[in-house]
Short mmCIF file of C-alpha atoms and ligand atoms in Angstrom, two decimals:
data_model
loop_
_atom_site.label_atom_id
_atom_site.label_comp_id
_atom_site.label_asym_id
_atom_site.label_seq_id
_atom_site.Cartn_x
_atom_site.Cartn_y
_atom_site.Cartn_z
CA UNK A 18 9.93 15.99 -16.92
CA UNK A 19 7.52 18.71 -15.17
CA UNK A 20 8.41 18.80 -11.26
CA UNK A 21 5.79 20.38 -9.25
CA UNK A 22 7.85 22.26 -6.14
CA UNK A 23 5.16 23.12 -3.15
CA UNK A 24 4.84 24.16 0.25
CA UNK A 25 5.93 20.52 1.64
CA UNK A 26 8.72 19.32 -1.24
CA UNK A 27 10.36 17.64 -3.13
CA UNK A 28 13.37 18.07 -1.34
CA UNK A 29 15.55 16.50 -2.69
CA UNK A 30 15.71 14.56 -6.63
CA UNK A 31 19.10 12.31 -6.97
CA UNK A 32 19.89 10.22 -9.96
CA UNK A 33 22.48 7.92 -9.89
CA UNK A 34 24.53 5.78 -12.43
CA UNK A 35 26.89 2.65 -11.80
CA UNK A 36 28.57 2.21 -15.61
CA UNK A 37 30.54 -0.64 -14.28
CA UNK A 38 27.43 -2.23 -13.55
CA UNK A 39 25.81 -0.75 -15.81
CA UNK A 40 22.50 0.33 -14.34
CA UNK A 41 20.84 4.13 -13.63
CA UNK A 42 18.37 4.87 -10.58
CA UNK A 43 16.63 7.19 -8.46
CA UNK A 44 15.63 8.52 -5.30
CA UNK A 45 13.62 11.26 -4.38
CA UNK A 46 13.04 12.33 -0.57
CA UNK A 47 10.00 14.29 -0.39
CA UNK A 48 9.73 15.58 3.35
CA UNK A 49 11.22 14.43 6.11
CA UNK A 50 10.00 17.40 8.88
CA UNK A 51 8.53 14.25 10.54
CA UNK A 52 11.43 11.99 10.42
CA UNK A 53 13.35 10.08 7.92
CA UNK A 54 11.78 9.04 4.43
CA UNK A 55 10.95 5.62 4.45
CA UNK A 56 9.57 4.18 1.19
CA UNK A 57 9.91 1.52 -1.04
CA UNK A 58 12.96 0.66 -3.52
CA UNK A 59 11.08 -0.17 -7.72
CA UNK A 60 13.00 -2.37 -9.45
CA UNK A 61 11.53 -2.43 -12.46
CA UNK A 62 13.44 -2.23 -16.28
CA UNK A 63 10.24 0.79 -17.05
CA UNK A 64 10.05 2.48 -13.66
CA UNK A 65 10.95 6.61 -14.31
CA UNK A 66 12.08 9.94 -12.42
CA UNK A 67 8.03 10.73 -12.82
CA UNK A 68 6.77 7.34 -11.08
CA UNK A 69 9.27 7.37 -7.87
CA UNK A 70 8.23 11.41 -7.36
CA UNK A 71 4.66 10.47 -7.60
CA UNK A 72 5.04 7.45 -5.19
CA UNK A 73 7.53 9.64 -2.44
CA UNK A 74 4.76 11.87 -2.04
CA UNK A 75 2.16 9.34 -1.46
CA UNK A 76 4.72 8.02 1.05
CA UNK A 77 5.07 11.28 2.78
CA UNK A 78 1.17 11.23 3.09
CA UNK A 79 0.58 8.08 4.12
CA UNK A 80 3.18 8.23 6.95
CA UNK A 81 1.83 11.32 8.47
CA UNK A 82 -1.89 10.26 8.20
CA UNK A 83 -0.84 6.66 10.05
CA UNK A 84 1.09 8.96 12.52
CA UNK A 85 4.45 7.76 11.86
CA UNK A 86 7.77 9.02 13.07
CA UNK A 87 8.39 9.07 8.97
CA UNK A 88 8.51 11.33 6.48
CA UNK A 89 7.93 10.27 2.31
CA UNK A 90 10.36 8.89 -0.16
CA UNK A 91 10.85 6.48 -2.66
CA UNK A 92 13.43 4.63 -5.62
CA UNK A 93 13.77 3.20 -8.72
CA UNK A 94 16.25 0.95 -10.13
CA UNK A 95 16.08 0.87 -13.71
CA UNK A 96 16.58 -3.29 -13.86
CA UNK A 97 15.47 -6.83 -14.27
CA UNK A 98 14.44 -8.03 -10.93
CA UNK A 99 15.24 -11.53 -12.29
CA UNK A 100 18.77 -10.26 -13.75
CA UNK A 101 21.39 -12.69 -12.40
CA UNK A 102 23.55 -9.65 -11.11
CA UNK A 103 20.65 -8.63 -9.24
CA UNK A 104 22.72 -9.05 -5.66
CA UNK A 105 25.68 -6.74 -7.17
CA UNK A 106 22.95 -4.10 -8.47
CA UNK A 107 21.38 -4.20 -5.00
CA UNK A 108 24.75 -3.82 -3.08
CA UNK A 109 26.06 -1.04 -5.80
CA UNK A 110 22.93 0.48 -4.72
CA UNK A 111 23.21 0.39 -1.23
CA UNK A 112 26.19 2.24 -1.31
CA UNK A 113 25.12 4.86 -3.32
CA UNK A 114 22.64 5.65 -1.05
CA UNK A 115 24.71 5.38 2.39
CA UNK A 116 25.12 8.94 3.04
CA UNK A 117 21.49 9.68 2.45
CA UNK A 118 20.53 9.04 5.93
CA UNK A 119 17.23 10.97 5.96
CA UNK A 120 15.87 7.82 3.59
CA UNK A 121 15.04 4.29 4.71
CA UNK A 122 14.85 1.82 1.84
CA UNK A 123 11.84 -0.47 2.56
CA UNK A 124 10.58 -3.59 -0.18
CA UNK A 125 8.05 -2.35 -3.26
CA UNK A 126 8.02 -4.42 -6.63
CA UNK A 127 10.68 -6.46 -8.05
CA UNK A 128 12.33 -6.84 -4.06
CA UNK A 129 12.25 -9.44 -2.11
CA UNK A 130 13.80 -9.63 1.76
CA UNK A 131 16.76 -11.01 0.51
CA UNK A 132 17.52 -7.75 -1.31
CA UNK A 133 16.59 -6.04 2.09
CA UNK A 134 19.18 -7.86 3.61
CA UNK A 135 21.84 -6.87 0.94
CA UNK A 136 20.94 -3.67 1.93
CA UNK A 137 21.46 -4.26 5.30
CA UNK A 138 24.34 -5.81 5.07
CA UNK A 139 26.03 -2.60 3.05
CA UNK A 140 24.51 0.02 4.98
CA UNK A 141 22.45 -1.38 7.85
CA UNK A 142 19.56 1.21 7.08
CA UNK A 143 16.33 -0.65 5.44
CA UNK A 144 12.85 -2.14 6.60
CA UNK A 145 11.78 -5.57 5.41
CA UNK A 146 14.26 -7.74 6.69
CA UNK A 147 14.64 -11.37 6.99
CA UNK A 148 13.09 -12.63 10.03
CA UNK A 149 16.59 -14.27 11.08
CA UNK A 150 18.21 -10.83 11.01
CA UNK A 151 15.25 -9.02 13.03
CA UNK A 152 12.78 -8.81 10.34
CA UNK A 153 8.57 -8.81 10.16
CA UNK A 154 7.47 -10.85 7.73
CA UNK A 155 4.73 -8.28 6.11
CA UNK A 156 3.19 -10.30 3.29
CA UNK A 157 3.94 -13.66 5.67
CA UNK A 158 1.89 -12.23 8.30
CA UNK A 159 -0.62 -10.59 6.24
CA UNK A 160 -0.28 -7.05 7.57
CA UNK A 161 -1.61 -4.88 4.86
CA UNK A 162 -4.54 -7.46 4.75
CA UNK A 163 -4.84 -7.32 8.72
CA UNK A 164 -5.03 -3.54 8.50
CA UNK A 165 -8.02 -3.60 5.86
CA UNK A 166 -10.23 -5.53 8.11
CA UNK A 167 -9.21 -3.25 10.59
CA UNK A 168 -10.17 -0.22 8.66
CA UNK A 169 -13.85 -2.24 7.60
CA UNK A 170 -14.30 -2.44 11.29
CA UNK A 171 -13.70 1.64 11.45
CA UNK A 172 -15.57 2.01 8.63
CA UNK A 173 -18.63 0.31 8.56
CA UNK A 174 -20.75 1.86 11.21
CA UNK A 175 -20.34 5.17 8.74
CA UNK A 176 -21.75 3.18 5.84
CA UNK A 177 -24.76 2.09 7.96
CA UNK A 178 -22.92 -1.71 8.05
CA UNK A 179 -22.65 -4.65 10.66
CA UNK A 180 -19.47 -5.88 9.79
CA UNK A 181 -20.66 -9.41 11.24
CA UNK A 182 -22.31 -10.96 8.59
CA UNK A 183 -21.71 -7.87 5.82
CA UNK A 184 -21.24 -9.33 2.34
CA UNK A 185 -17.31 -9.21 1.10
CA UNK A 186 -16.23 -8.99 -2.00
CA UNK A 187 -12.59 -9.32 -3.03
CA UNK A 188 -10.62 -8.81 -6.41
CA UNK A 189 -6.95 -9.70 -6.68
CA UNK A 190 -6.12 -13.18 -4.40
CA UNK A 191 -2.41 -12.10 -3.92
CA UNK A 192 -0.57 -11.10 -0.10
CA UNK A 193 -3.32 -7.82 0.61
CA UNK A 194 -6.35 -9.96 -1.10
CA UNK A 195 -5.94 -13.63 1.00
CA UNK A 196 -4.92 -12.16 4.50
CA UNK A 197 -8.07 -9.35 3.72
CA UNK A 198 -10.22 -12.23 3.19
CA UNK A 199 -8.38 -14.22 6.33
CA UNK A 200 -9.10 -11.24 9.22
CA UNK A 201 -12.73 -10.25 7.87
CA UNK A 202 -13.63 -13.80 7.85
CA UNK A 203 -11.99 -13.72 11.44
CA UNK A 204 -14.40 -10.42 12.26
CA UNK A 205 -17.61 -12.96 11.32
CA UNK A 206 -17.61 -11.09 7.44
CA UNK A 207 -18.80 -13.58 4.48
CA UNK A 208 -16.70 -13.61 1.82
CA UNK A 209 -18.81 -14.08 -1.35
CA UNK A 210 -16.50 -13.00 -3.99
CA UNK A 211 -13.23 -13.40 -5.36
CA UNK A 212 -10.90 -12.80 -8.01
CA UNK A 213 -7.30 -13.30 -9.48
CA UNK A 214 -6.00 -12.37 -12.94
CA UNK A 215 -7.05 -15.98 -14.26
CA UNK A 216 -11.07 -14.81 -13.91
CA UNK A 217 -12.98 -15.26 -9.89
CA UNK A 218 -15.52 -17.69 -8.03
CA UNK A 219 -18.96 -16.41 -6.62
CA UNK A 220 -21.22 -17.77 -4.03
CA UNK A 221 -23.86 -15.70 -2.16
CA UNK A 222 -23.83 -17.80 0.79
CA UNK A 223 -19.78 -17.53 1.16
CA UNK A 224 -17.17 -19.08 0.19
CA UNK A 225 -15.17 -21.98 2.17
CA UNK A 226 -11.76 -20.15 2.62
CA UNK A 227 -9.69 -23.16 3.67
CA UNK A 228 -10.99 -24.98 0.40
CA UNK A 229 -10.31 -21.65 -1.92
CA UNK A 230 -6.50 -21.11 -0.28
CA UNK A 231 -6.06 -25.16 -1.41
CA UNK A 232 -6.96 -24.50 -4.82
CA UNK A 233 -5.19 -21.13 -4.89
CA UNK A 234 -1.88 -22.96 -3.58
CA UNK A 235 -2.11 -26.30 -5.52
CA UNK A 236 -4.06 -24.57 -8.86
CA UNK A 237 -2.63 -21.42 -9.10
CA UNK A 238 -6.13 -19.53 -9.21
CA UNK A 239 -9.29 -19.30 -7.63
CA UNK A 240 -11.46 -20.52 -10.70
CA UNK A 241 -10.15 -24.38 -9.72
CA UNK A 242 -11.87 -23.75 -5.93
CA UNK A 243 -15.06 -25.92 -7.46
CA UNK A 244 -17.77 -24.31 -4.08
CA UNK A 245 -18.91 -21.62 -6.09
CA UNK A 246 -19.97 -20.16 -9.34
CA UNK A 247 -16.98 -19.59 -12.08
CA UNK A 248 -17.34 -15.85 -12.65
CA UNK A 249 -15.44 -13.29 -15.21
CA UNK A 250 -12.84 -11.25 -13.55
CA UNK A 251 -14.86 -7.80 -14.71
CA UNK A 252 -17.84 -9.34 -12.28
CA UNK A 253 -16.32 -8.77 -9.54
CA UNK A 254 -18.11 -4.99 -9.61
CA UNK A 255 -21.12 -6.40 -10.19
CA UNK A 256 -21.77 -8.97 -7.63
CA UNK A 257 -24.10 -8.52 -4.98
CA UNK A 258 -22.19 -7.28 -1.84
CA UNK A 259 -21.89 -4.89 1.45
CA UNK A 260 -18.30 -4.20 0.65
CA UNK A 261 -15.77 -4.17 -1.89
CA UNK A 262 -11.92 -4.56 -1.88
CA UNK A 263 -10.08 -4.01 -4.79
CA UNK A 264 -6.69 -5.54 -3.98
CA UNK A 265 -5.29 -6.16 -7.07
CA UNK A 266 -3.57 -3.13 -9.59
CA UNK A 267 -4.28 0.21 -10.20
CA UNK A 268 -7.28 2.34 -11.82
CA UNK A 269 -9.79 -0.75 -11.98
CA UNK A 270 -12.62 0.92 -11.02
CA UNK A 271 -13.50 3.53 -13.24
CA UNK A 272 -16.98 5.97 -14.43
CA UNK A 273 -17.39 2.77 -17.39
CA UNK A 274 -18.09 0.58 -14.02
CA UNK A 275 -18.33 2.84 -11.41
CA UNK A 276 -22.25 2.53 -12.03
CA UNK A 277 -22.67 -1.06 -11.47
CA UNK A 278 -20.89 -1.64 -8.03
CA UNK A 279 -23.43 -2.61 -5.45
CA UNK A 280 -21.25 -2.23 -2.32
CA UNK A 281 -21.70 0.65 -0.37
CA UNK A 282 -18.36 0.67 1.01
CA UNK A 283 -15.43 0.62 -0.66
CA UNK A 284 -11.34 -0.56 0.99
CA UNK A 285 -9.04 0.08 -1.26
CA UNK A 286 -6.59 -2.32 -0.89
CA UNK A 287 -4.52 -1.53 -4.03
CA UNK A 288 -2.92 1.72 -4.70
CA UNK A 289 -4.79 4.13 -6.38
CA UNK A 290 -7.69 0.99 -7.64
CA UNK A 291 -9.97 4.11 -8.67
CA UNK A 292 -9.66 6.81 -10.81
CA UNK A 293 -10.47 10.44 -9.65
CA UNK A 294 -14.03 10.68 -11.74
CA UNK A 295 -14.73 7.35 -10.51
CA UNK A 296 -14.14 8.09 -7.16
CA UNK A 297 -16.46 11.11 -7.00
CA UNK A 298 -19.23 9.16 -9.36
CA UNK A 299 -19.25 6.58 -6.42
CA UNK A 300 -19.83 8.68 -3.59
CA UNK A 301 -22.70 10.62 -5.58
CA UNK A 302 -24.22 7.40 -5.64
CA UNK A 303 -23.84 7.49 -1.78
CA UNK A 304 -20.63 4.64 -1.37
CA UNK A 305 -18.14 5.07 1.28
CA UNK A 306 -14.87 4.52 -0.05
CA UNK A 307 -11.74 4.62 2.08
CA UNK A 308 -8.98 5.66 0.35
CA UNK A 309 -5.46 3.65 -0.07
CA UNK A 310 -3.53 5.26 2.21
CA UNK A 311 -5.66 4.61 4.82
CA UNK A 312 -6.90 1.05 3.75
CA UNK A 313 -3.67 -0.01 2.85
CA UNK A 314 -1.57 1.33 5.46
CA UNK A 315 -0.81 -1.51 7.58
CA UNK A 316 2.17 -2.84 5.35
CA UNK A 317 3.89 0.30 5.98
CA UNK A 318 3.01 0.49 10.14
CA UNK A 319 4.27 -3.00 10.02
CA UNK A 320 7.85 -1.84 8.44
CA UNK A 321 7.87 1.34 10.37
CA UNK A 322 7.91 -0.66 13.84
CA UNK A 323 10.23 -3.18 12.97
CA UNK A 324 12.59 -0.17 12.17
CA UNK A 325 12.04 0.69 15.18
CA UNK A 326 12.71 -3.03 16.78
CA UNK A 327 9.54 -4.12 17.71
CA UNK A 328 7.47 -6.95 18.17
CA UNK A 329 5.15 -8.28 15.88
CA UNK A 330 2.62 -8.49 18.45
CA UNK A 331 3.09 -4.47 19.10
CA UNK A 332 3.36 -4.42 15.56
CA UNK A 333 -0.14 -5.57 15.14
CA UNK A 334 -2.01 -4.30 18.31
CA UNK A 335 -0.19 -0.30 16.05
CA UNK A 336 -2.04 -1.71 12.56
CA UNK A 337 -4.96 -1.92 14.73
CA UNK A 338 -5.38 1.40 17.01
CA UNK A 339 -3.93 3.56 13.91
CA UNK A 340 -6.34 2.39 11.36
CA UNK A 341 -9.26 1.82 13.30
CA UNK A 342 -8.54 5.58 14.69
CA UNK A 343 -7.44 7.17 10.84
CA UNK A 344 -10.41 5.44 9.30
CA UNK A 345 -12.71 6.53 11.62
CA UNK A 346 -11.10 10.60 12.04
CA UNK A 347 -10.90 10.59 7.97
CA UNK A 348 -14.35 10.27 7.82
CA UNK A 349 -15.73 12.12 10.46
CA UNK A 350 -13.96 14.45 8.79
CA UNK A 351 -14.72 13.97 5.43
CA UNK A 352 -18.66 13.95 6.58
CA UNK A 353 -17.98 17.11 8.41
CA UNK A 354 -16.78 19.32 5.81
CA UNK A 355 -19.08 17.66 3.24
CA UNK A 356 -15.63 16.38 1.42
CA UNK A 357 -14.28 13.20 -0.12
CA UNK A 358 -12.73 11.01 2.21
CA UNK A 359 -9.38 11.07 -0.24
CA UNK A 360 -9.71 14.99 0.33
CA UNK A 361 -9.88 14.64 4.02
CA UNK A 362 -6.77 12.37 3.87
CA UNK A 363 -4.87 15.01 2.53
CA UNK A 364 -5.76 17.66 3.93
CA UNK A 365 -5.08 15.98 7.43
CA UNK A 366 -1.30 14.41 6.28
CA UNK A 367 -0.73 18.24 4.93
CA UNK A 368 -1.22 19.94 7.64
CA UNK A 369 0.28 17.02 9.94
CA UNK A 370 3.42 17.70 7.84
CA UNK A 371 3.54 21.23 7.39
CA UNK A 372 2.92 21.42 11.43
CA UNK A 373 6.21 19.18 12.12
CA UNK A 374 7.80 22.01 9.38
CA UNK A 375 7.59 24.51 11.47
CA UNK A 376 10.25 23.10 13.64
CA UNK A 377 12.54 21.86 11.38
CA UNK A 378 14.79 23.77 9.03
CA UNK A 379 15.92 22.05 6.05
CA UNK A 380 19.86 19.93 6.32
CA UNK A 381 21.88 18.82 4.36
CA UNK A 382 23.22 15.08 5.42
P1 LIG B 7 0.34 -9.80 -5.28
O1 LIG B 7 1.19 -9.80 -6.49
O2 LIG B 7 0.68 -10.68 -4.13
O3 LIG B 7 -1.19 -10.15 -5.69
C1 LIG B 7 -1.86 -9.51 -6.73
C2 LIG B 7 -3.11 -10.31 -7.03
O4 LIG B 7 -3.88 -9.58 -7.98
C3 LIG B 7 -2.86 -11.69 -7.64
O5 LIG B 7 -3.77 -12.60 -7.10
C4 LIG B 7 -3.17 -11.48 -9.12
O6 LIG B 7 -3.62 -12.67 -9.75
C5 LIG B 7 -4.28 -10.47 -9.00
N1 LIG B 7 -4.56 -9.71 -10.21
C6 LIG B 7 -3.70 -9.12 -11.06
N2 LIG B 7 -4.39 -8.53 -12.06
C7 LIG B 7 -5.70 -8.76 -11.81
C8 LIG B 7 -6.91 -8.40 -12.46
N3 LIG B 7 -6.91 -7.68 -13.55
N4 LIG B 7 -8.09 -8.83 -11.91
C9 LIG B 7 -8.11 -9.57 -10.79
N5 LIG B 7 -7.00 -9.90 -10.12
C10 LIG B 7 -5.82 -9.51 -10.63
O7 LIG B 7 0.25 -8.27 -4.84
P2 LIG B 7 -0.12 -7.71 -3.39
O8 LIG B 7 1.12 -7.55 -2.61
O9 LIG B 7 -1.28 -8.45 -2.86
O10 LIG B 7 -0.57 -6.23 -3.79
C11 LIG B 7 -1.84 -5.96 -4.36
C12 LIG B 7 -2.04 -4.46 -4.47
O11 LIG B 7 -1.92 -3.88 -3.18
C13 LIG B 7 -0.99 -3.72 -5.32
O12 LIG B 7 -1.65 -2.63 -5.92
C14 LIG B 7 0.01 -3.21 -4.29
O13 LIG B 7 0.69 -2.06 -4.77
C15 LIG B 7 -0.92 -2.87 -3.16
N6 LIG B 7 -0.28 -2.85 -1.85
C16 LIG B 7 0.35 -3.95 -1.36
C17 LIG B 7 0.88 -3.91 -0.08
C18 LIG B 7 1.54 -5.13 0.53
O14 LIG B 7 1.82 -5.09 1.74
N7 LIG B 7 1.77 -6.21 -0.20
C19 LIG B 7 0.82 -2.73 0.69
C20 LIG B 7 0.14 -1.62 0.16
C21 LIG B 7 -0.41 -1.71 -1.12
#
């Protein structure tokens, strides 16, 4: 596969492969002038060499524009998260990556925090523990969620918005989608809109969100909460609303239905929920969006500060003065140099990380 070398990295590509096992996977460390890599572990039988060097840059981004002691990595294990050698592959794993102490293993798909704590337990390096053993419950507690109403309340005085009473709509109903709904509902927000894979529910005067979480736990979806209007999942970005949060999987929004959102402000919950033309088609039409690693950045803050043995109170009073401070800097920013908020992003975690390079020469560990 093509590798693109730049000013900040790759620095380093490892593959590794347990025959015994048997399984093959991968870690690539993309800076770490700012500290160690911390980033997610795949475990997935399709994820690639391609994917995890895509997603440790992201990392390495993200981390500098939340202003994190961190810099970027991420792995794959090619496997079967449900494979019933799954604790073996994880602890075969953790030893492989022992002496790479310039990368904390964190959860991403196909982990759980049990599979932290096998981690742990090899190497005691890794975020997303157990809360017995020290952890912060991220998806429990809702952080990534927590940090998107966070970056609404940066955000919505640049989209001409009252976040009290602004219209919400939501797409995905999973950990980032609920707790999102949860804290804007908590900042006075009406929720009007959701959606899960299964199809969403639509009511313009809000919906009850104690009644929708009961049918989401006891039905499995949100089309059994019976307070609203049965919608099509594609409706969700064409509902009348203030704001918009896709929170669900990736490239969603794209120039076929870019043209029919009615929010004018944009959280993106999910990774990547837009593509590139989409992104730019939106803001022609004058809507704010906040990009991912901004939006979604409070998972990672959250793992990041229990590394660093904190409290989940500190941990949540951090999701709060980052993101309300990055949202509000990335688009001052953005507005300033007449550029796309995603732009602004990067341009800001670039030269945050190529600043910390100047100190740092590269090491072996
Ligand atoms: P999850 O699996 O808990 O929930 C996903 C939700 O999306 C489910 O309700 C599912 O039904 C729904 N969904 C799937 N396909 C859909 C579709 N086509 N239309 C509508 N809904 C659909 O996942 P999550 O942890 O909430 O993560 C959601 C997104 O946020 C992912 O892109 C993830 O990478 C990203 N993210 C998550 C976190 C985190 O802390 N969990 C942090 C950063 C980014």
């Amino acid at each position: 596969m093509n590798i693109t070398f730049d000013d900040i990295g790759p620095a380093k590509i490892i593959q590794f492969y347990a025959p015994q096992v048997p399984f093959r996977a991968f870690v690539v460390i993309d800076n770490t002038a700012r500290g160690p890599a911390l980033g997610g572990v795949r475990v997935s039988p399709e994820v690639d060499l391609k994917e995890v060097y895509r997603l440790a840059r992201t990392m390495t981004f993200k981390s500098a524009v939340a202003d994190l002691p961190h810099g970027g990595g991420k792995s794959g294990i090619i496997a079967d998260p449900k494979d019933p050698d799954i604790e073996r592959i994880f602890r075969t794993f953790a030893r492989m990556i022992g002496n790479l102490s310039d990368y904390i293993p964190a959860p991403d798909m196909g982990c759980n925090e049990d599979s932290m704590a096998w981690i742990h337990d090899e190497i005691g390096r890794v975020a997303g523990l157990p809360e017995e053993i020290g952890g912060l419950p991220l998806d429990k507690l809702g952080a990534t969620g927590y940090g998107v109403a966070e970056c609404a309340a940066g955000a919505c005085g640049f989209a001409g918005l009252e976040l009290s009473g602004a219209r919400v709509a939501i797409q995905g109903f999973g950990s980032v989608g609920r707790a999102a709904a949860h804290f804007l509902a908590e900042k006075k927000a009406r929720v009007v809109a959701v959606s899960d894979s299964r199809g969403g529910v639509h009511d313009p005067q809000g919906l009850d969100l104690e009644q929708l979480f009961a049918a989401k736990d006891t039905k499995g979806t949100v089309t059994a909460f019976d307070g609203g209007r049965v919608i099509a999942g594609e409706e969700i970005f064409t509902v009348d609303c203030d704001i918009l949060v896709p929170a669900a999987t990736p490239d969603v929004i794209s120039a076929h239905n870019a043209v029919e959102i009615k929010a004018r402000l944009i959280l993106e919950g999910a990774n990547i929920p837009a593509t590139p033309q989409a992104e730019r088609l939106l803001a022609e039409r004058g809507v704010l969006i906040v990009p991912d690693f901004i939006a979604n950045a409070g998972g990672l803050i959250m793992a990041s500060l229990e590394y660093a043995r904190k409290t989940e109170k500190e941990a949540f009073a951090a999701i709060e003065e980052k993101i309300r401070a990055n949202t509000r800097h990335i688009l001052e920013k953005a507005k300033g140099d007449g550029i796309l908020p995603r732009e602004a992003a990067e341009r800001i975690a670039r030269e945050r990380v190529r600043s910390a390079m100047r100190y740092r020469e590269y090491t072996y560990s």
